[in-house]
Amino acid sequence: MRTALPATATPPAPRLRLRLGTAVGISVLLSQLTSPGLLLAACAAGLLLALAASANGVLPLHSLLRRIASVNLFVAMLWLTLPWALQGGGPQWSEAGAHHALLISLRTNAVALGCMALLAGLDAFAIARAAAGLGLPSRLARLLVLTVRYLGVLDDTRRRIDLAMRARGFRPGANRRTVAVLAQQLALILVHAMLRAERVDLALRARAFATAPQPATRAPRPWRWAAGTAALCLGSSLLWLLR
């Protein structure tokens, strides 16, 4: 007898909007900090929050480590280029470039860890709904959902084409033939994407999908705008004091 898996409950819409708004606000504030000590403290706080989310089962530990590794791969590439300056005798170490690379590295990790902790357990559809609730145009929200949905479809198409190429004896190498075959593979994937987009458009129209924005049915709540303005003023004041 098969047992049904427990379904993960989606958080309420106000909580989703609060989490997304907090993540955006914290990201903006962290991007303006210029003190390495404060940024390092923010990284430590974000890491603790991310580990707490992982301990609660919301964010798996292997997924957290994989995301941190992908972020720091970009940071490592940054350290290979930014701290060096081209002088007459060749590349030389630049203190100013190293300082900027340190600030960018700390900001990137602090923002990434904060967003991982605050948005843990949310998929693209929940984030799109929360963004639409915060004022994102409905068309952009739908575009976000469709993009995330069909990126996986295109990746599956790429894997199937790659499998078919290998079944026909294709082995990639450092030669002109490999470049030509990979260019044909990319063109075929783009053709599949165009055909998929046409079928999706026909399916949406067949289901009476309307692109015009629907009139708002919720009553305006001025206290939300007042709370948002107060939070923005408070954040700006804290940013001015920390600088």
mmCIF file of C-alpha atoms in Angstrom:
data_model
loop_
_atom_site.group_PDB
_atom_site.id
_atom_site.type_symbol
_atom_site.label_atom_id
_atom_site.label_comp_id
_atom_site.label_asym_id
_atom_site.label_seq_id
_atom_site.Cartn_x
_atom_site.Cartn_y
_atom_site.Cartn_z
ATOM 1 C CA MET A 1 0.000 0.000 0.000
ATOM 2 C CA ARG A 2 1.431 3.331 -1.041
ATOM 3 C CA THR A 3 1.554 6.149 1.470
ATOM 4 C CA ALA A 4 0.969 9.697 0.374
ATOM 5 C CA LEU A 5 3.778 12.144 0.919
ATOM 6 C CA PRO A 6 2.984 15.128 3.124
ATOM 7 C CA ALA A 7 2.356 18.226 1.075
ATOM 8 C CA THR A 8 4.360 21.331 1.904
ATOM 9 C CA ALA A 9 2.073 24.125 2.919
ATOM 10 C CA THR A 10 2.494 27.390 1.071
ATOM 11 C CA PRO A 11 2.907 30.368 3.422
ATOM 12 C CA PRO A 12 0.130 32.981 3.386
ATOM 13 C CA ALA A 13 0.388 35.786 0.848
ATOM 14 C CA PRO A 14 1.162 38.552 3.399
ATOM 15 C CA ARG A 15 4.032 36.486 4.797
ATOM 16 C CA LEU A 16 5.379 35.853 1.308
ATOM 17 C CA ARG A 17 5.328 39.566 0.527
ATOM 18 C CA LEU A 18 6.990 40.346 3.847
ATOM 19 C CA ARG A 19 9.803 37.872 3.226
ATOM 20 C CA LEU A 20 10.428 39.083 -0.307
ATOM 21 C CA GLY A 21 10.249 42.745 0.697
ATOM 22 C CA THR A 22 12.652 42.141 3.573
ATOM 23 C CA ALA A 23 15.084 40.345 1.265
ATOM 24 C CA VAL A 24 14.997 43.208 -1.245
ATOM 25 C CA GLY A 25 15.390 45.852 1.462
ATOM 26 C CA ILE A 26 18.300 44.069 3.135
ATOM 27 C CA SER A 27 19.984 43.574 -0.244
ATOM 28 C CA VAL A 28 19.727 47.283 -1.022
ATOM 29 C CA LEU A 29 21.126 48.264 2.381
ATOM 30 C CA LEU A 30 24.001 45.786 2.188
ATOM 31 C CA SER A 31 24.921 46.953 -1.301
ATOM 32 C CA GLN A 32 25.571 50.451 0.107
ATOM 33 C CA LEU A 33 27.816 49.474 3.018
ATOM 34 C CA THR A 34 31.525 50.253 2.662
ATOM 35 C CA SER A 35 32.862 48.893 5.961
ATOM 36 C CA PRO A 36 34.477 45.434 5.700
ATOM 37 C CA GLY A 37 33.769 44.772 9.377
ATOM 38 C CA LEU A 38 30.046 45.404 9.040
ATOM 39 C CA LEU A 39 29.888 43.346 5.858
ATOM 40 C CA LEU A 40 31.705 40.487 7.556
ATOM 41 C CA ALA A 41 29.234 40.630 10.446
ATOM 42 C CA ALA A 42 26.384 40.586 7.920
ATOM 43 C CA CYS A 43 27.914 37.501 6.276
ATOM 44 C CA ALA A 44 28.130 35.759 9.638
ATOM 45 C CA ALA A 45 24.514 36.655 10.467
ATOM 46 C CA GLY A 46 23.328 35.466 7.058
ATOM 47 C CA LEU A 47 25.239 32.210 7.433
ATOM 48 C CA LEU A 48 23.668 31.580 10.838
ATOM 49 C CA LEU A 49 20.187 32.247 9.440
ATOM 50 C CA ALA A 50 20.848 29.960 6.461
ATOM 51 C CA LEU A 51 22.101 27.191 8.757
ATOM 52 C CA ALA A 52 19.016 27.653 10.944
ATOM 53 C CA ALA A 53 16.807 27.261 7.854
ATOM 54 C CA SER A 54 18.780 24.150 6.932
ATOM 55 C CA ALA A 55 18.359 22.730 10.448
ATOM 56 C CA ASN A 56 14.591 23.277 10.217
ATOM 57 C CA GLY A 57 14.487 21.262 6.996
ATOM 58 C CA VAL A 58 13.417 24.206 4.839
ATOM 59 C CA LEU A 59 16.719 24.431 2.965
ATOM 60 C CA PRO A 60 18.684 21.165 2.519
ATOM 61 C CA LEU A 61 22.317 21.399 3.546
ATOM 62 C CA HIS A 62 23.647 20.069 0.236
ATOM 63 C CA SER A 63 21.579 22.654 -1.635
ATOM 64 C CA LEU A 64 22.892 25.414 0.628
ATOM 65 C CA LEU A 65 26.498 24.336 0.095
ATOM 66 C CA ARG A 66 26.001 24.075 -3.665
ATOM 67 C CA ARG A 67 24.556 27.596 -3.839
ATOM 68 C CA ILE A 68 27.350 29.040 -1.722
ATOM 69 C CA ALA A 69 29.915 27.316 -3.945
ATOM 70 C CA SER A 70 28.322 28.703 -7.117
ATOM 71 C CA VAL A 71 28.315 32.228 -5.672
ATOM 72 C CA ASN A 72 31.949 32.016 -4.599
ATOM 73 C CA LEU A 73 32.946 30.656 -8.000
ATOM 74 C CA PHE A 74 32.005 34.074 -9.386
ATOM 75 C CA VAL A 75 33.893 35.690 -6.495
ATOM 76 C CA ALA A 76 37.005 33.640 -7.304
ATOM 77 C CA MET A 77 36.882 34.798 -10.922
ATOM 78 C CA LEU A 78 36.626 38.351 -9.619
ATOM 79 C CA TRP A 79 39.797 37.945 -7.555
ATOM 80 C CA LEU A 80 41.655 36.734 -10.646
ATOM 81 C CA THR A 81 41.078 39.992 -12.500
ATOM 82 C CA LEU A 82 40.184 42.961 -10.290
ATOM 83 C CA PRO A 83 43.216 43.180 -7.922
ATOM 84 C CA TRP A 84 45.639 43.375 -10.844
ATOM 85 C CA ALA A 85 46.621 46.517 -12.733
ATOM 86 C CA LEU A 86 48.460 46.649 -16.041
ATOM 87 C CA GLN A 87 51.578 48.769 -15.746
ATOM 88 C CA GLY A 88 54.562 49.301 -17.990
ATOM 89 C CA GLY A 89 56.358 46.227 -16.691
ATOM 90 C CA GLY A 90 53.298 43.978 -16.786
ATOM 91 C CA PRO A 91 50.508 43.094 -14.337
ATOM 92 C CA GLN A 92 51.063 44.357 -10.781
ATOM 93 C CA TRP A 93 49.158 43.963 -7.549
ATOM 94 C CA SER A 94 46.790 46.864 -6.839
ATOM 95 C CA GLU A 95 45.771 47.647 -3.273
ATOM 96 C CA ALA A 96 42.766 49.649 -4.432
ATOM 97 C CA GLY A 97 41.625 46.805 -6.667
ATOM 98 C CA ALA A 98 42.062 44.283 -3.853
ATOM 99 C CA HIS A 99 39.995 46.496 -1.542
ATOM 100 C CA HIS A 100 37.190 46.724 -4.106
ATOM 101 C CA ALA A 101 37.340 42.973 -4.675
ATOM 102 C CA LEU A 102 37.073 42.399 -0.911
ATOM 103 C CA LEU A 103 34.050 44.687 -0.627
ATOM 104 C CA ILE A 104 32.315 43.076 -3.602
ATOM 105 C CA SER A 105 33.048 39.593 -2.240
ATOM 106 C CA LEU A 106 31.629 40.396 1.191
ATOM 107 C CA ARG A 107 28.576 42.144 -0.280
ATOM 108 C CA THR A 108 27.892 39.252 -2.638
ATOM 109 C CA ASN A 109 28.093 36.640 0.099
ATOM 110 C CA ALA A 110 26.061 38.721 2.562
ATOM 111 C CA VAL A 111 23.272 39.354 0.047
ATOM 112 C CA ALA A 112 23.282 35.745 -1.167
ATOM 113 C CA LEU A 113 23.171 34.263 2.332
ATOM 114 C CA GLY A 114 20.446 36.675 3.421
ATOM 115 C CA CYS A 115 18.292 35.866 0.398
ATOM 116 C CA MET A 116 18.864 32.127 0.858
ATOM 117 C CA ALA A 117 17.702 32.345 4.466
ATOM 118 C CA LEU A 118 14.696 34.598 3.824
ATOM 119 C CA LEU A 119 13.496 32.914 0.627
ATOM 120 C CA ALA A 120 14.223 29.318 1.645
ATOM 121 C CA GLY A 121 11.472 26.911 0.666
ATOM 122 C CA LEU A 122 9.895 29.261 -1.913
ATOM 123 C CA ASP A 123 9.715 28.362 -5.569
ATOM 124 C CA ALA A 124 9.551 30.739 -8.513
ATOM 125 C CA PHE A 125 5.747 30.705 -8.532
ATOM 126 C CA ALA A 126 5.510 31.828 -4.892
ATOM 127 C CA ILE A 127 8.127 34.530 -5.468
ATOM 128 C CA ALA A 128 6.248 35.756 -8.549
ATOM 129 C CA ARG A 129 3.003 35.988 -6.564
ATOM 130 C CA ALA A 130 4.767 37.860 -3.785
ATOM 131 C CA ALA A 131 6.414 40.223 -6.275
ATOM 132 C CA ALA A 132 3.054 40.912 -7.922
ATOM 133 C CA GLY A 133 1.624 41.668 -4.478
ATOM 134 C CA LEU A 134 4.457 44.148 -3.864
ATOM 135 C CA GLY A 135 3.697 46.057 -7.049
ATOM 136 C CA LEU A 136 5.453 44.146 -9.820
ATOM 137 C CA PRO A 137 3.410 44.384 -13.046
ATOM 138 C CA SER A 138 1.363 41.265 -13.640
ATOM 139 C CA ARG A 139 2.889 40.748 -17.070
ATOM 140 C CA LEU A 140 6.407 40.658 -15.618
ATOM 141 C CA ALA A 141 5.238 38.238 -12.908
ATOM 142 C CA ARG A 142 3.758 35.913 -15.523
ATOM 143 C CA LEU A 143 6.931 36.237 -17.607
ATOM 144 C CA LEU A 144 9.012 35.218 -14.573
ATOM 145 C CA VAL A 145 6.873 32.135 -13.986
ATOM 146 C CA LEU A 146 6.955 31.078 -17.640
ATOM 147 C CA THR A 147 10.708 31.646 -17.881
ATOM 148 C CA VAL A 148 11.464 29.458 -14.882
ATOM 149 C CA ARG A 149 9.005 26.812 -16.048
ATOM 150 C CA TYR A 150 10.345 26.486 -19.571
ATOM 151 C CA LEU A 151 14.051 26.802 -18.801
ATOM 152 C CA GLY A 152 13.754 23.262 -17.458
ATOM 153 C CA VAL A 153 11.945 22.193 -20.632
ATOM 154 C CA LEU A 154 14.721 23.649 -22.790
ATOM 155 C CA ASP A 155 17.358 21.927 -20.669
ATOM 156 C CA ASP A 156 15.539 18.622 -21.152
ATOM 157 C CA THR A 157 15.512 19.278 -24.913
ATOM 158 C CA ARG A 158 19.257 19.946 -24.817
ATOM 159 C CA ARG A 159 19.888 16.670 -22.982
ATOM 160 C CA ARG A 160 17.832 14.688 -25.489
ATOM 161 C CA ILE A 161 19.654 16.269 -28.440
ATOM 162 C CA ASP A 162 22.996 15.630 -26.774
ATOM 163 C CA LEU A 163 22.054 11.985 -26.203
ATOM 164 C CA ALA A 164 21.019 11.609 -29.837
ATOM 165 C CA MET A 165 24.309 13.156 -31.003
ATOM 166 C CA ARG A 166 26.363 10.802 -28.827
ATOM 167 C CA ALA A 167 24.329 7.816 -30.061
ATOM 168 C CA ARG A 168 25.400 8.776 -33.604
ATOM 169 C CA GLY A 169 29.069 8.747 -32.667
ATOM 170 C CA PHE A 170 29.699 12.412 -31.885
ATOM 171 C CA ARG A 171 32.609 13.020 -29.533
ATOM 172 C CA PRO A 172 33.478 16.643 -28.708
ATOM 173 C CA GLY A 173 37.030 17.806 -29.210
ATOM 174 C CA ALA A 174 39.133 20.897 -29.828
ATOM 175 C CA ASN A 175 38.536 21.140 -33.568
ATOM 176 C CA ARG A 176 36.449 22.983 -36.133
ATOM 177 C CA ARG A 177 34.023 20.074 -36.560
ATOM 178 C CA THR A 178 33.031 20.222 -32.877
ATOM 179 C CA VAL A 179 32.377 23.962 -33.086
ATOM 180 C CA ALA A 180 30.179 23.480 -36.161
ATOM 181 C CA VAL A 181 28.190 20.649 -34.560
ATOM 182 C CA LEU A 182 27.677 22.602 -31.324
ATOM 183 C CA ALA A 183 26.510 25.620 -33.332
ATOM 184 C CA GLN A 184 23.964 23.389 -35.103
ATOM 185 C CA GLN A 185 22.868 22.028 -31.709
ATOM 186 C CA LEU A 186 22.297 25.571 -30.407
ATOM 187 C CA ALA A 187 20.318 26.473 -33.516
ATOM 188 C CA LEU A 188 18.178 23.349 -33.099
ATOM 189 C CA ILE A 189 17.486 24.221 -29.471
ATOM 190 C CA LEU A 190 16.404 27.732 -30.506
ATOM 191 C CA VAL A 191 14.075 26.261 -33.135
ATOM 192 C CA HIS A 192 12.569 23.956 -30.497
ATOM 193 C CA ALA A 193 12.156 26.974 -28.196
ATOM 194 C CA MET A 194 10.289 28.936 -30.884
ATOM 195 C CA LEU A 195 7.996 25.996 -31.613
ATOM 196 C CA ARG A 196 7.370 25.487 -27.890
ATOM 197 C CA ALA A 197 6.543 29.193 -27.483
ATOM 198 C CA GLU A 198 4.003 29.002 -30.301
ATOM 199 C CA ARG A 199 2.335 25.938 -28.763
ATOM 200 C CA VAL A 200 2.238 27.576 -25.324
ATOM 201 C CA ASP A 201 0.696 30.715 -26.837
ATOM 202 C CA LEU A 202 -1.991 28.657 -28.576
ATOM 203 C CA ALA A 203 -2.698 26.723 -25.366
ATOM 204 C CA LEU A 204 -3.045 29.933 -23.343
ATOM 205 C CA ARG A 205 -5.371 31.490 -25.916
ATOM 206 C CA ALA A 206 -7.453 28.303 -26.017
ATOM 207 C CA ARG A 207 -7.933 28.666 -22.262
ATOM 208 C CA ALA A 208 -9.126 32.285 -22.656
ATOM 209 C CA PHE A 209 -5.931 33.769 -21.273
ATOM 210 C CA ALA A 210 -6.227 37.558 -21.156
ATOM 211 C CA THR A 211 -3.097 39.717 -21.370
ATOM 212 C CA ALA A 212 -4.920 42.846 -20.244
ATOM 213 C CA PRO A 213 -4.453 43.612 -16.542
ATOM 214 C CA GLN A 214 -7.445 42.861 -14.377
ATOM 215 C CA PRO A 215 -8.939 45.653 -12.283
ATOM 216 C CA ALA A 216 -7.876 45.647 -8.661
ATOM 217 C CA THR A 217 -10.511 44.335 -6.292
ATOM 218 C CA ARG A 218 -8.714 44.941 -3.017
ATOM 219 C CA ALA A 219 -9.471 48.060 -1.075
ATOM 220 C CA PRO A 220 -6.545 50.477 -0.769
ATOM 221 C CA ARG A 221 -4.713 50.319 2.525
ATOM 222 C CA PRO A 222 -2.808 53.562 3.198
ATOM 223 C CA TRP A 223 -1.157 52.123 6.299
ATOM 224 C CA ARG A 224 0.922 49.827 4.119
ATOM 225 C CA TRP A 225 2.358 52.760 2.212
ATOM 226 C CA ALA A 226 2.984 54.590 5.478
ATOM 227 C CA ALA A 227 4.758 51.549 6.945
ATOM 228 C CA GLY A 228 6.856 51.147 3.815
ATOM 229 C CA THR A 229 7.818 54.825 3.807
ATOM 230 C CA ALA A 230 8.743 54.667 7.492
ATOM 231 C CA ALA A 231 10.865 51.551 6.907
ATOM 232 C CA LEU A 232 12.610 53.250 3.979
ATOM 233 C CA CYS A 233 13.364 56.341 6.056
ATOM 234 C CA LEU A 234 14.644 54.216 8.940
ATOM 235 C CA GLY A 235 16.860 52.199 6.614
ATOM 236 C CA SER A 236 18.259 55.352 5.016
ATOM 237 C CA SER A 237 19.023 56.796 8.460
ATOM 238 C CA LEU A 238 20.790 53.631 9.555
ATOM 239 C CA LEU A 239 22.748 53.569 6.317
ATOM 240 C CA TRP A 240 23.849 57.188 6.851
ATOM 241 C CA LEU A 241 24.966 56.402 10.402
ATOM 242 C CA LEU A 242 26.855 53.244 9.382
ATOM 243 C CA ARG A 243 28.740 55.000 6.613
#
